[in-house]
Short mmCIF file of C-alpha atoms and ligand atoms in Angstrom, two decimals:
data_model
loop_
_atom_site.label_atom_id
_atom_site.label_comp_id
_atom_site.label_asym_id
_atom_site.label_seq_id
_atom_site.Cartn_x
_atom_site.Cartn_y
_atom_site.Cartn_z
CA MET F 1434 3.11 38.08 -11.55
CA LYS F 1435 0.52 37.57 -14.29
CA ILE F 1436 1.65 35.46 -17.26
CA SER F 1437 0.08 38.04 -19.59
CA ASP F 1438 2.66 40.56 -18.31
CA LEU F 1439 5.46 38.32 -19.60
CA GLY F 1440 3.90 36.91 -22.78
CA GLU F 1441 4.63 33.52 -24.34
CA PHE F 1442 8.24 34.20 -25.22
CA GLY F 1443 9.06 35.84 -21.90
CA LEU F 1444 7.64 32.80 -20.17
CA ILE F 1445 9.65 30.40 -22.36
CA ASP F 1446 12.85 32.34 -21.54
CA ARG F 1447 12.06 31.97 -17.88
CA ILE F 1448 11.39 28.22 -18.25
CA VAL F 1449 14.72 27.81 -20.00
CA LYS F 1450 16.51 29.58 -17.12
CA THR F 1451 14.79 27.42 -14.49
CA ALA F 1452 14.87 24.04 -16.11
CA SER F 1453 17.40 23.68 -18.89
CA TYR F 1454 21.15 23.38 -19.01
CA ASN F 1455 23.71 22.80 -21.72
CA THR F 1456 24.99 19.40 -22.62
CA LYS F 1457 27.19 18.14 -25.43
CA ARG F 1458 24.51 15.54 -26.12
CA ALA F 1459 22.15 18.35 -27.26
CA PRO F 1460 24.23 20.57 -29.57
CA ILE F 1461 20.99 22.36 -30.50
CA GLY F 1462 18.59 22.61 -27.55
CA ILE F 1463 15.74 25.00 -26.79
CA GLY F 1464 15.36 28.02 -29.06
CA ASP F 1465 15.38 26.56 -32.55
CA ASP F 1466 12.59 24.89 -34.51
CA ALA F 1467 13.69 21.50 -33.26
CA ALA F 1468 16.40 20.17 -30.99
CA ALA F 1469 19.31 18.16 -32.42
CA LEU F 1470 20.31 15.30 -30.16
CA LEU F 1471 23.17 12.82 -30.03
CA LEU F 1472 22.76 9.21 -28.99
CA SER F 1473 25.47 6.69 -28.18
CA PRO F 1474 26.61 4.86 -31.34
CA SER F 1475 25.23 1.46 -30.29
CA ALA F 1476 21.94 2.74 -28.87
CA THR F 1477 18.30 2.04 -29.58
CA LEU F 1478 16.14 5.16 -29.11
CA LEU F 1479 13.35 4.84 -26.51
CA ALA F 1480 10.48 7.34 -26.60
CA THR F 1481 7.58 7.78 -24.19
CA THR F 1482 4.98 10.44 -23.53
CA ASP F 1483 2.36 10.98 -20.83
CA MET F 1484 -0.32 13.59 -20.22
CA LEU F 1485 -1.41 14.96 -16.88
CA ILE F 1486 -4.71 16.80 -16.94
CA GLU F 1487 -6.07 18.86 -14.04
CA GLY F 1488 -9.20 17.20 -12.70
CA VAL F 1489 -8.30 13.83 -14.25
CA HIS F 1490 -4.77 13.09 -12.99
CA PHE F 1491 -4.28 15.70 -10.33
CA ASP F 1492 -6.09 18.24 -8.23
CA LEU F 1493 -4.39 21.47 -7.17
CA MET F 1494 -6.18 21.07 -3.82
CA THR F 1495 -4.02 18.04 -3.06
CA THR F 1496 -0.71 18.82 -4.73
CA ASP F 1497 1.71 21.72 -4.69
CA LEU F 1498 3.22 22.77 -8.02
CA TYR F 1499 6.77 21.72 -7.16
CA SER F 1500 5.54 18.15 -6.52
CA LEU F 1501 3.45 18.23 -9.69
CA GLY F 1502 6.55 19.14 -11.71
CA TRP F 1503 8.54 16.41 -10.03
CA LYS F 1504 5.81 13.84 -10.69
CA ALA F 1505 5.30 14.86 -14.32
CA ALA F 1506 8.98 14.07 -14.87
CA ALA F 1507 9.10 10.96 -12.67
CA VAL F 1508 6.20 9.11 -14.32
CA ASN F 1509 7.91 9.41 -17.71
CA LEU F 1510 11.38 8.54 -16.41
CA SER F 1511 9.76 5.47 -14.87
CA ASP F 1512 8.61 4.29 -18.33
CA ILE F 1513 12.18 4.50 -19.61
CA ALA F 1514 13.36 2.68 -16.46
CA ALA F 1515 10.84 -0.10 -17.15
CA MET F 1516 12.48 -0.67 -20.55
CA GLY F 1517 15.88 -0.92 -18.89
CA GLY F 1518 16.97 2.31 -20.57
CA VAL F 1519 18.74 5.51 -19.63
CA PRO F 1520 16.64 8.69 -19.95
CA ARG F 1521 18.55 11.38 -21.87
CA PHE F 1522 16.23 14.16 -23.08
CA CYS F 1523 12.77 15.48 -22.34
CA LEU F 1524 10.23 17.90 -23.80
CA THR F 1525 7.32 19.55 -21.99
CA ALA F 1526 4.15 20.92 -23.54
CA LEU F 1527 1.90 22.97 -21.26
CA GLY F 1528 -1.63 24.35 -21.57
CA ILE F 1529 -1.76 27.04 -18.90
CA PRO F 1530 -5.03 28.50 -17.57
CA SER F 1531 -5.28 32.27 -17.09
CA SER F 1532 -5.58 31.78 -13.32
CA MET F 1533 -1.98 30.56 -13.06
CA THR F 1534 0.81 32.94 -12.08
CA VAL F 1535 4.39 33.11 -13.33
CA GLU F 1536 5.56 32.03 -9.86
CA GLN F 1537 3.43 28.87 -10.07
CA VAL F 1538 4.99 28.01 -13.44
CA ASP F 1539 8.41 28.60 -11.83
CA GLU F 1540 7.57 26.16 -9.03
CA PHE F 1541 6.39 23.55 -11.51
CA TYR F 1542 9.66 23.80 -13.45
CA ARG F 1543 11.76 23.80 -10.28
CA GLY F 1544 10.27 20.43 -9.32
CA PHE F 1545 10.50 19.15 -12.88
CA ALA F 1546 14.13 20.20 -13.29
CA ASN F 1547 15.22 18.74 -9.96
CA CYS F 1548 13.78 15.38 -10.93
CA VAL F 1549 15.16 15.19 -14.48
CA ARG F 1550 18.62 16.43 -13.42
CA LYS F 1551 18.80 13.86 -10.67
CA TYR F 1552 18.47 11.18 -13.35
CA GLY F 1553 20.86 12.78 -15.83
CA THR F 1554 18.21 14.05 -18.25
CA VAL F 1555 17.98 17.44 -19.95
CA LEU F 1556 15.03 19.55 -21.13
CA VAL F 1557 15.47 20.22 -24.86
CA GLY F 1558 12.16 21.64 -25.99
CA GLY F 1559 8.43 21.89 -25.66
CA ASP F 1560 5.44 24.06 -26.35
CA THR F 1561 3.55 26.67 -24.32
CA CYS F 1562 -0.12 27.47 -24.89
CA SER F 1563 -3.04 28.96 -22.99
CA SER F 1564 -5.78 26.63 -21.77
CA ARG F 1565 -9.46 27.58 -21.44
CA LYS F 1566 -9.96 25.25 -18.53
CA GLY F 1567 -7.40 23.73 -16.19
CA LEU F 1568 -3.69 22.97 -16.42
CA ILE F 1569 -2.66 20.47 -19.10
CA ILE F 1570 0.81 18.94 -19.05
CA SER F 1571 2.38 16.67 -21.62
CA VAL F 1572 5.87 15.33 -21.04
CA THR F 1573 7.94 13.36 -23.54
CA VAL F 1574 11.13 11.57 -22.55
CA LEU F 1575 13.67 10.16 -24.97
CA GLY F 1576 16.08 7.58 -23.70
CA GLU F 1577 18.44 4.95 -24.95
CA ALA F 1578 18.97 1.26 -24.42
CA GLU F 1579 21.86 -0.78 -25.69
CA LYS F 1580 20.85 -2.60 -28.88
CA LYS F 1581 18.80 -5.72 -28.04
CA HIS F 1582 18.93 -4.90 -24.32
CA ALA F 1583 15.57 -3.13 -23.98
CA ILE F 1584 13.29 -5.17 -21.71
CA THR F 1585 9.75 -5.52 -23.03
CA ARG F 1586 6.53 -6.66 -21.39
CA SER F 1587 6.41 -9.69 -23.63
CA GLY F 1588 9.42 -11.78 -22.60
CA ALA F 1589 8.02 -13.68 -19.57
CA ARG F 1590 8.03 -17.49 -19.83
CA PRO F 1591 6.35 -20.17 -17.66
CA GLY F 1592 8.56 -20.94 -14.66
CA ASP F 1593 10.08 -17.44 -14.49
CA LEU F 1594 9.85 -15.95 -11.02
CA LEU F 1595 8.02 -12.69 -10.47
CA TYR F 1596 9.69 -9.83 -8.57
CA VAL F 1597 8.75 -6.32 -7.56
CA THR F 1598 11.10 -3.59 -6.31
CA GLY F 1599 10.56 -1.56 -3.12
CA THR F 1600 7.10 -1.69 -1.57
CA LEU F 1601 3.61 -1.26 -3.04
CA GLY F 1602 0.53 0.62 -1.88
CA ASN F 1603 2.00 3.73 -0.26
CA SER F 1604 0.96 5.98 -3.10
CA GLY F 1605 -2.68 4.86 -3.20
CA ALA F 1606 -3.01 5.17 0.58
CA GLY F 1607 -1.30 8.58 0.44
CA LEU F 1608 -3.84 9.75 -2.15
CA GLU F 1609 -6.72 8.63 0.05
CA ILE F 1610 -5.29 10.56 3.02
CA LEU F 1611 -4.85 13.65 0.84
CA LYS F 1612 -8.43 13.44 -0.44
CA ASN F 1613 -9.77 13.17 3.09
CA ARG F 1614 -7.95 16.38 3.89
CA ILE F 1615 -9.52 18.40 1.08
CA GLY F 1616 -10.91 21.58 2.48
CA GLY F 1617 -7.88 21.87 4.72
CA ARG F 1618 -4.64 23.51 3.69
CA VAL F 1619 -2.73 22.14 0.70
CA GLN F 1620 0.39 20.61 2.13
CA GLY F 1621 3.58 19.84 0.29
CA PRO F 1622 5.24 16.61 1.36
CA GLY F 1623 8.21 18.34 2.98
CA LYS F 1624 6.15 19.54 5.93
CA THR F 1625 4.92 16.09 6.87
CA ARG F 1626 7.84 13.94 5.74
CA ASN F 1627 8.70 12.58 9.15
CA SER F 1628 5.27 11.31 10.08
CA MET F 1629 4.06 7.94 8.82
CA THR F 1630 1.16 9.36 6.85
CA GLY F 1631 3.62 11.99 5.57
CA LYS F 1632 5.67 9.22 3.98
CA LEU F 1633 2.59 7.79 2.26
CA ILE F 1634 1.68 11.23 0.92
CA ASP F 1635 5.28 11.85 -0.08
CA ARG F 1636 5.30 8.72 -2.23
CA HIS F 1637 2.10 9.80 -3.93
CA LEU F 1638 3.27 13.35 -4.66
CA ARG F 1639 6.93 12.65 -5.47
CA PRO F 1640 7.35 9.11 -6.77
CA ILE F 1641 10.85 7.73 -7.30
CA PRO F 1642 11.57 6.39 -10.80
CA ARG F 1643 13.72 3.25 -10.50
CA VAL F 1644 16.05 4.27 -13.30
CA GLU F 1645 19.27 2.76 -11.96
CA TRP F 1646 17.72 -0.59 -11.06
CA GLY F 1647 16.00 -0.85 -14.43
CA ARG F 1648 19.19 -0.14 -16.32
CA ARG F 1649 21.18 -2.68 -14.32
CA LEU F 1650 18.54 -5.38 -14.79
CA ALA F 1651 18.85 -4.80 -18.54
CA THR F 1652 22.63 -4.70 -18.86
CA ALA F 1653 23.02 -7.81 -16.67
CA ARG F 1654 20.34 -9.51 -18.82
CA VAL F 1655 18.60 -10.72 -15.69
CA ALA F 1656 14.97 -9.73 -16.36
CA SER F 1657 13.00 -11.49 -19.11
CA ALA F 1658 10.08 -8.99 -18.97
CA MET F 1659 9.42 -5.76 -17.10
CA ILE F 1660 6.75 -3.10 -16.53
CA ASP F 1661 6.46 -0.21 -14.07
CA VAL F 1662 3.59 -0.34 -11.60
CA SER F 1663 1.58 2.73 -12.54
CA ASP F 1664 -1.97 1.34 -12.34
CA GLY F 1665 -1.64 -1.13 -9.44
CA LEU F 1666 -0.21 -4.65 -9.31
CA SER F 1667 -3.42 -6.31 -10.55
CA SER F 1668 -3.60 -4.22 -13.73
CA ASP F 1669 0.10 -4.08 -14.54
CA LEU F 1670 0.70 -7.78 -13.94
CA GLY F 1671 -2.31 -8.36 -16.21
CA HIS F 1672 -0.62 -6.30 -18.96
CA LEU F 1673 2.68 -8.15 -18.59
CA CYS F 1674 0.97 -11.55 -18.70
CA ALA F 1675 -1.24 -10.64 -21.66
CA GLN F 1676 1.75 -9.37 -23.68
CA SER F 1677 3.77 -12.48 -22.80
CA ALA F 1678 0.82 -14.86 -23.41
CA VAL F 1679 1.28 -16.42 -19.97
CA GLY F 1680 -0.48 -16.39 -16.55
CA ALA F 1681 0.83 -15.93 -13.03
CA LYS F 1682 0.34 -16.90 -9.41
CA VAL F 1683 0.93 -14.17 -6.84
CA PHE F 1684 1.27 -15.04 -3.14
CA ALA F 1685 -0.64 -12.36 -1.22
CA GLU F 1686 1.45 -12.50 1.94
CA ARG F 1687 4.66 -11.94 -0.03
CA ILE F 1688 3.59 -8.62 -1.53
CA PRO F 1689 5.99 -6.08 0.03
CA LEU F 1690 4.21 -3.43 2.10
CA SER F 1691 5.90 -0.64 4.05
CA MET F 1692 5.58 -0.32 7.83
CA ASP F 1693 4.13 3.12 7.19
CA LEU F 1694 1.28 1.50 5.27
CA THR F 1695 0.65 -1.50 7.52
CA SER F 1696 0.51 0.66 10.64
CA ALA F 1697 -1.57 3.50 9.12
CA LYS F 1698 -4.87 4.05 10.91
CA GLY F 1699 -8.28 4.82 9.43
CA LEU F 1700 -7.72 3.65 5.85
CA LYS F 1701 -10.76 2.35 3.98
CA GLN F 1702 -9.09 -0.81 2.61
CA PRO F 1703 -6.66 -3.35 4.05
CA PRO F 1704 -3.03 -2.50 3.08
CA VAL F 1705 -2.76 -5.10 0.33
CA GLY F 1706 -5.78 -3.49 -1.40
CA TYR F 1707 -3.69 -0.39 -2.09
CA ALA F 1708 -0.88 -2.56 -3.47
CA LEU F 1709 -3.22 -4.38 -5.84
CA SER F 1710 -5.34 -1.50 -7.08
CA GLY F 1711 -3.95 1.79 -5.75
CA GLY F 1712 -1.41 2.39 -8.47
CA GLU F 1713 1.17 5.16 -8.96
CA ASP F 1714 3.85 3.42 -6.93
CA TYR F 1715 6.22 3.39 -9.94
CA GLU F 1716 8.07 0.33 -8.71
CA LEU F 1717 9.38 -2.16 -11.28
CA LEU F 1718 7.57 -5.48 -11.75
CA PHE F 1719 9.81 -7.97 -13.56
CA THR F 1720 10.31 -11.66 -14.28
CA VAL F 1721 13.53 -13.63 -13.92
CA PRO F 1722 14.29 -17.06 -15.43
CA PRO F 1723 15.32 -19.57 -12.71
CA GLY F 1724 18.91 -19.69 -14.03
CA LYS F 1725 19.34 -15.95 -13.42
CA ILE F 1726 18.15 -15.78 -9.79
CA LYS F 1727 21.65 -16.22 -8.36
CA LYS F 1728 22.88 -13.31 -10.40
CA LEU F 1729 19.95 -11.12 -9.30
CA LYS F 1730 20.78 -11.79 -5.65
CA THR F 1731 24.30 -10.40 -6.12
CA MET F 1732 23.02 -7.14 -7.60
CA SER F 1733 21.83 -5.38 -4.42
CA ILE F 1734 18.54 -4.37 -6.00
CA VAL F 1735 15.77 -4.15 -3.39
CA ALA F 1736 13.27 -6.61 -4.86
CA THR F 1737 10.89 -9.22 -3.44
CA GLU F 1738 9.87 -12.50 -5.09
CA ILE F 1739 6.07 -12.44 -5.08
CA GLY F 1740 5.05 -15.21 -7.44
CA ILE F 1741 5.65 -17.34 -10.52
CA ILE F 1742 4.72 -17.22 -14.19
CA THR F 1743 2.45 -20.06 -15.34
CA ARG F 1744 1.60 -21.61 -18.68
CA GLN F 1745 -2.10 -21.48 -17.80
CA ARG F 1746 -3.06 -17.94 -18.78
CA ALA F 1747 -5.06 -16.98 -15.66
CA VAL F 1748 -3.63 -14.50 -13.14
CA ARG F 1749 -4.38 -15.75 -9.61
CA LEU F 1750 -3.88 -14.41 -6.12
CA ILE F 1751 -3.08 -17.12 -3.57
CA ASP F 1752 -3.93 -16.43 0.09
CA GLU F 1753 -2.00 -17.68 3.13
CA ARG F 1754 -4.11 -20.88 3.26
CA GLY F 1755 -3.21 -21.68 -0.32
CA HIS F 1756 -6.63 -20.75 -1.71
CA GLY F 1757 -6.57 -18.98 -5.04
CA ARG F 1758 -8.91 -16.48 -6.67
CA PRO F 1759 -8.71 -14.65 -9.99
CA LEU F 1760 -6.77 -11.40 -9.74
CA THR F 1761 -8.78 -9.12 -11.98
CA ALA F 1762 -7.53 -5.72 -13.03
CA THR F 1763 -8.78 -3.08 -10.62
CA GLY F 1764 -6.58 -0.20 -11.75
CA TYR F 1765 -7.75 3.00 -13.32
CA ASP F 1766 -9.32 2.91 -16.77
CA HIS F 1767 -9.97 6.34 -18.31
CA PHE F 1768 -12.92 5.26 -20.39
CA ARG F 1769 -14.87 3.31 -17.79
CA SER F 1770 -17.38 5.23 -15.73
CA ARG F 1771 -15.61 4.77 -12.42
CA ARG F 1772 -12.88 2.89 -10.67
CA ARG F 1773 -13.77 -0.75 -10.38
CA ARG F 1774 -12.54 -0.94 -6.85
CA ARG F 1775 -13.46 -4.08 -5.04
CA PRO F 1776 -12.28 -4.39 -1.43
CA VAL F 1777 -9.71 -7.15 -1.04
CA ARG F 1778 -10.07 -9.42 1.92
P1 LIG T 1340 7.65 26.87 -32.69
O1 LIG T 1340 6.86 28.07 -33.12
O2 LIG T 1340 8.72 26.45 -33.67
O3 LIG T 1340 6.82 25.75 -32.17
P2 LIG T 1340 7.98 27.98 -30.09
O4 LIG T 1340 7.96 29.46 -30.18
O5 LIG T 1340 6.75 27.27 -29.65
O6 LIG T 1340 8.54 27.39 -31.44
O7 LIG T 1340 9.16 27.57 -29.09
C1 LIG T 1340 10.43 28.15 -29.15
C2 LIG T 1340 11.44 27.24 -28.53
O8 LIG T 1340 11.15 27.09 -27.15
C3 LIG T 1340 11.45 25.84 -29.13
O9 LIG T 1340 12.79 25.39 -29.14
C4 LIG T 1340 10.63 25.03 -28.16
O10 LIG T 1340 11.04 23.69 -28.16
C5 LIG T 1340 10.93 25.74 -26.83
N1 LIG T 1340 9.81 25.67 -25.87
C6 LIG T 1340 8.58 26.23 -25.99
N2 LIG T 1340 7.83 25.99 -24.90
C7 LIG T 1340 8.59 25.24 -24.07
C8 LIG T 1340 8.39 24.63 -22.79
N3 LIG T 1340 7.24 24.74 -22.13
N4 LIG T 1340 9.41 23.92 -22.27
C9 LIG T 1340 10.56 23.80 -22.92
N5 LIG T 1340 10.83 24.33 -24.10
C10 LIG T 1340 9.86 25.05 -24.69
MG1 LIG T 1341 5.36 26.06 -30.39
#
């Protein structure tokens, strides 16, 4: 169905049916000039917003709309997770090109709603416009942290150990596989989920925000600093160190890589290259003071110790022979001409 057959308000009604539900925390939700939202009495409000622009962040040749909706939610939930917060509410603003159908908007909101509901978050507003060129998505998530429990990027101290959850690199490798397939059929992850490359693609298209782990690291007061890995380990560790005015040593062979990545054939870079510069894994990178390590180990959070925070402000990658080299940021920068991707040996 054409969107022009429904009109703006018909489309909004449909979005509300697909993606919103009632909650006591939002006594006034979609439909008024603004939503009215309730926070827990002792909470600090967390707010984050991210844009996804067709041709910059995604390509409809390599993603289906359900996955795009899921990812638009997940990348924002991940930012709340990285503060150790609980995501509560979200708003979506869309610029929709005339080529898009009502069914495609439905698919987007089905993916979006499944992701936000899974993490206990509710859609409370947004905006809907036409776009002259390409699909434009802006998602805002509001969350809460207990007062003084939000974990910033700036709390790392020399001697703290550096941890990362899950594994890194799947998403970047998955993107490369998807790009190599352009010209073929657009495949959603569901169809390939059981194959190894399917799992890499799956992680790229439908990342998992580590909301529960982030919240527990905050309430147990175990992490001194935290960031989510959206741009690749090299860039995001650089941000954490810069904000904390410290450096770090990372041991290359400790960086957790999945079997699916290490056994994938035909990739352009060695597996660790995707971990360092691939980005979009949305794992949590955090630091733990030595006195809190015992506690962390009791928390059944899947995390690997990959290095240590240093007083000297350089960030270095140490190879298996103990040789170090500077770990320079190789993640995506929107205002540089192209990705500064240097193969990692
Ligand atoms: P206004 O003119 O006050 O901006 P709108 O007509 O744009 O109001 O929106 C009407 C209601 O629908 C508002 O509550 C707004 O938050 C909500 N809304 C509009 N677009 C979306 C969307 N894409 N997703 C969720 N809610 C939306
Ligand atoms: Mg509006």
